[in-house]
PDB file of C-alpha atoms in Angstrom:
ATOM      1  CA  UNK A   1     -17.141  26.478  43.948  1.00  0.00           C
ATOM      2  CA  UNK A   2     -16.827  29.676  41.939  1.00  0.00           C
ATOM      3  CA  UNK A   3     -13.350  28.721  40.632  1.00  0.00           C
ATOM      4  CA  UNK A   4     -14.680  25.354  39.424  1.00  0.00           C
ATOM      5  CA  UNK A   5     -17.442  27.127  37.508  1.00  0.00           C
ATOM      6  CA  UNK A   6     -14.999  29.589  35.951  1.00  0.00           C
ATOM      7  CA  UNK A   7     -12.533  26.842  35.069  1.00  0.00           C
ATOM      8  CA  UNK A   8     -15.195  24.653  33.464  1.00  0.00           C
ATOM      9  CA  UNK A   9     -16.573  27.674  31.566  1.00  0.00           C
ATOM     10  CA  UNK A  10     -13.112  28.407  30.205  1.00  0.00           C
ATOM     11  CA  UNK A  11     -12.583  24.787  29.160  1.00  0.00           C
ATOM     12  CA  UNK A  12     -15.940  24.664  27.396  1.00  0.00           C
ATOM     13  CA  UNK A  13     -15.337  27.995  25.627  1.00  0.00           C
ATOM     14  CA  UNK A  14     -11.898  26.862  24.404  1.00  0.00           C
ATOM     15  CA  UNK A  15     -13.405  23.611  23.171  1.00  0.00           C
ATOM     16  CA  UNK A  16     -16.087  25.513  21.267  1.00  0.00           C
ATOM     17  CA  UNK A  17     -13.524  27.899  19.757  1.00  0.00           C
ATOM     18  CA  UNK A  18     -11.355  24.971  18.691  1.00  0.00           C
ATOM     19  CA  UNK A  19     -14.358  23.186  17.198  1.00  0.00           C
ATOM     20  CA  UNK A  20     -15.317  26.285  15.229  1.00  0.00           C
ATOM     21  CA  UNK A  21     -11.783  26.553  13.870  1.00  0.00           C
ATOM     22  CA  UNK A  22     -11.987  22.962  12.645  1.00  0.00           C
ATOM     23  CA  UNK A  23     -15.428  23.409  11.059  1.00  0.00           C
ATOM     24  CA  UNK A  24     -14.027  24.458   7.655  1.00  0.00           C
ATOM     25  CA  UNK A  25     -14.284  21.141   5.789  1.00  0.00           C
ATOM     26  CA  UNK A  26     -13.547  22.557   2.353  1.00  0.00           C
ATOM     27  CA  UNK A  27     -10.583  21.012   0.544  1.00  0.00           C
ATOM     28  CA  UNK A  28      -7.296  22.782   0.080  1.00  0.00           C
ATOM     29  CA  UNK A  29      -8.021  25.761  -2.119  1.00  0.00           C
ATOM     30  CA  UNK A  30      -4.910  25.436  -4.271  1.00  0.00           C
ATOM     31  CA  UNK A  31      -5.671  21.930  -5.566  1.00  0.00           C
ATOM     32  CA  UNK A  32      -9.318  21.434  -6.465  1.00  0.00           C
ATOM     33  CA  UNK A  33     -11.191  23.375  -9.088  1.00  0.00           C
ATOM     34  CA  UNK A  34      -8.054  24.822 -10.599  1.00  0.00           C
ATOM     35  CA  UNK A  35      -6.424  24.017 -13.914  1.00  0.00           C
ATOM     36  CA  UNK A  36      -2.697  24.604 -13.375  1.00  0.00           C
ATOM     37  CA  UNK A  37      -1.796  23.465 -16.881  1.00  0.00           C
ATOM     38  CA  UNK A  38      -2.490  25.006 -20.250  1.00  0.00           C
ATOM     39  CA  UNK A  39      -2.365  21.565 -21.898  1.00  0.00           C
ATOM     40  CA  UNK A  40      -5.741  20.215 -23.001  1.00  0.00           C
ATOM     41  CA  UNK A  41      -6.996  16.690 -22.554  1.00  0.00           C
ATOM     42  CA  UNK A  42      -6.755  16.107 -26.299  1.00  0.00           C
ATOM     43  CA  UNK A  43      -3.081  17.168 -26.321  1.00  0.00           C
ATOM     44  CA  UNK A  44      -2.285  14.772 -23.497  1.00  0.00           C
ATOM     45  CA  UNK A  45      -4.069  11.937 -25.317  1.00  0.00           C
ATOM     46  CA  UNK A  46      -2.149  12.729 -28.528  1.00  0.00           C
ATOM     47  CA  UNK A  47       1.182  12.712 -26.648  1.00  0.00           C
ATOM     48  CA  UNK A  48       0.282   9.406 -25.038  1.00  0.00           C
ATOM     49  CA  UNK A  49      -0.565   7.876 -28.402  1.00  0.00           C
ATOM     50  CA  UNK A  50       2.755   9.093 -29.841  1.00  0.00           C
ATOM     51  CA  UNK A  51       4.634   7.546 -26.917  1.00  0.00           C
ATOM     52  CA  UNK A  52       2.790   4.243 -27.379  1.00  0.00           C
ATOM     53  CA  UNK A  53       3.597   4.235 -31.090  1.00  0.00           C
ATOM     54  CA  UNK A  54       7.258   4.895 -30.328  1.00  0.00           C
ATOM     55  CA  UNK A  55       7.311   1.984 -27.848  1.00  0.00           C
ATOM     56  CA  UNK A  56       7.950   4.199 -24.834  1.00  0.00           C
ATOM     57  CA  UNK A  57       4.867   3.068 -22.898  1.00  0.00           C
ATOM     58  CA  UNK A  58       4.630  -0.462 -21.583  1.00  0.00           C
ATOM     59  CA  UNK A  59       2.261  -2.231 -19.254  1.00  0.00           C
ATOM     60  CA  UNK A  60       4.659  -5.079 -18.569  1.00  0.00           C
ATOM     61  CA  UNK A  61       6.097  -5.783 -15.161  1.00  0.00           C
ATOM     62  CA  UNK A  62       9.733  -4.750 -15.452  1.00  0.00           C
ATOM     63  CA  UNK A  63      10.692  -6.726 -12.341  1.00  0.00           C
ATOM     64  CA  UNK A  64       9.190  -9.946 -13.658  1.00  0.00           C
ATOM     65  CA  UNK A  65      11.856 -12.564 -14.289  1.00  0.00           C
ATOM     66  CA  UNK A  66      11.108 -15.574 -16.435  1.00  0.00           C
ATOM     67  CA  UNK A  67      10.675 -18.843 -14.547  1.00  0.00           C
ATOM     68  CA  UNK A  68      13.665 -21.141 -14.573  1.00  0.00           C
ATOM     69  CA  UNK A  69      13.319 -24.591 -13.073  1.00  0.00           C
ATOM     70  CA  UNK A  70      15.934 -25.869 -10.670  1.00  0.00           C
ATOM     71  CA  UNK A  71      18.139 -28.713 -11.730  1.00  0.00           C
ATOM     72  CA  UNK A  72      17.439 -32.160 -10.338  1.00  0.00           C
ATOM     73  CA  UNK A  73      19.216 -32.755  -7.041  1.00  0.00           C
ATOM     74  CA  UNK A  74      18.972 -36.552  -7.151  1.00  0.00           C
ATOM     75  CA  UNK A  75      17.561 -36.636  -3.592  1.00  0.00           C
ATOM     76  CA  UNK A  76      14.123 -38.135  -2.979  1.00  0.00           C
ATOM     77  CA  UNK A  77      11.448 -36.687  -0.728  1.00  0.00           C
ATOM     78  CA  UNK A  78      11.895 -39.541   1.704  1.00  0.00           C
ATOM     79  CA  UNK A  79      15.614 -38.823   2.004  1.00  0.00           C
ATOM     80  CA  UNK A  80      14.914 -35.157   2.713  1.00  0.00           C
ATOM     81  CA  UNK A  81      12.247 -36.073   5.297  1.00  0.00           C
ATOM     82  CA  UNK A  82      14.619 -38.488   7.035  1.00  0.00           C
ATOM     83  CA  UNK A  83      17.380 -35.877   7.177  1.00  0.00           C
ATOM     84  CA  UNK A  84      14.934 -33.308   8.558  1.00  0.00           C
ATOM     85  CA  UNK A  85      13.783 -35.727  11.258  1.00  0.00           C
ATOM     86  CA  UNK A  86      17.399 -36.273  12.354  1.00  0.00           C
ATOM     87  CA  UNK A  87      18.099 -32.561  12.628  1.00  0.00           C
ATOM     88  CA  UNK A  88      18.119 -31.048  16.125  1.00  0.00           C
ATOM     89  CA  UNK A  89      14.812 -29.375  16.951  1.00  0.00           C
ATOM     90  CA  UNK A  90      12.965 -31.164  14.148  1.00  0.00           C
ATOM     91  CA  UNK A  91       9.228 -31.596  14.392  1.00  0.00           C
ATOM     92  CA  UNK A  92       8.198 -35.034  15.543  1.00  0.00           C
ATOM     93  CA  UNK A  93       5.129 -35.061  13.277  1.00  0.00           C
ATOM     94  CA  UNK A  94       6.227 -34.350   9.701  1.00  0.00           C
ATOM     95  CA  UNK A  95       2.604 -34.278   8.486  1.00  0.00           C
ATOM     96  CA  UNK A  96       1.756 -31.433  10.857  1.00  0.00           C
ATOM     97  CA  UNK A  97       1.549 -28.213   8.867  1.00  0.00           C
ATOM     98  CA  UNK A  98       0.970 -25.250  11.189  1.00  0.00           C
ATOM     99  CA  UNK A  99      -1.129 -22.149  10.490  1.00  0.00           C
ATOM    100  CA  UNK A 100      -3.595 -23.461   7.975  1.00  0.00           C
ATOM    101  CA  UNK A 101      -6.434 -21.526   9.578  1.00  0.00           C
TER     102      UNK A 101
END
């Protein structure tokens, strides 16, 4: 019985020590409340305005490609539906659209 009491006392004391070590909720000291740069807000704004005037700053999506329509295939919807119905493993109900939930 005495070993159970000692063991549980040790477990509780380690848990309390670990909790106390985690109690410091302050943010990382090297990041907040420190100005690592000697550049002022006004200088940054002036540099940004110069870059905008020079055309170096853009808000456009560089990956956006202009839409280009496909050429007409000459095949009607009914022809495509008939070919799909003939394919192996085709759905028996062509009007059934799954996962509309």
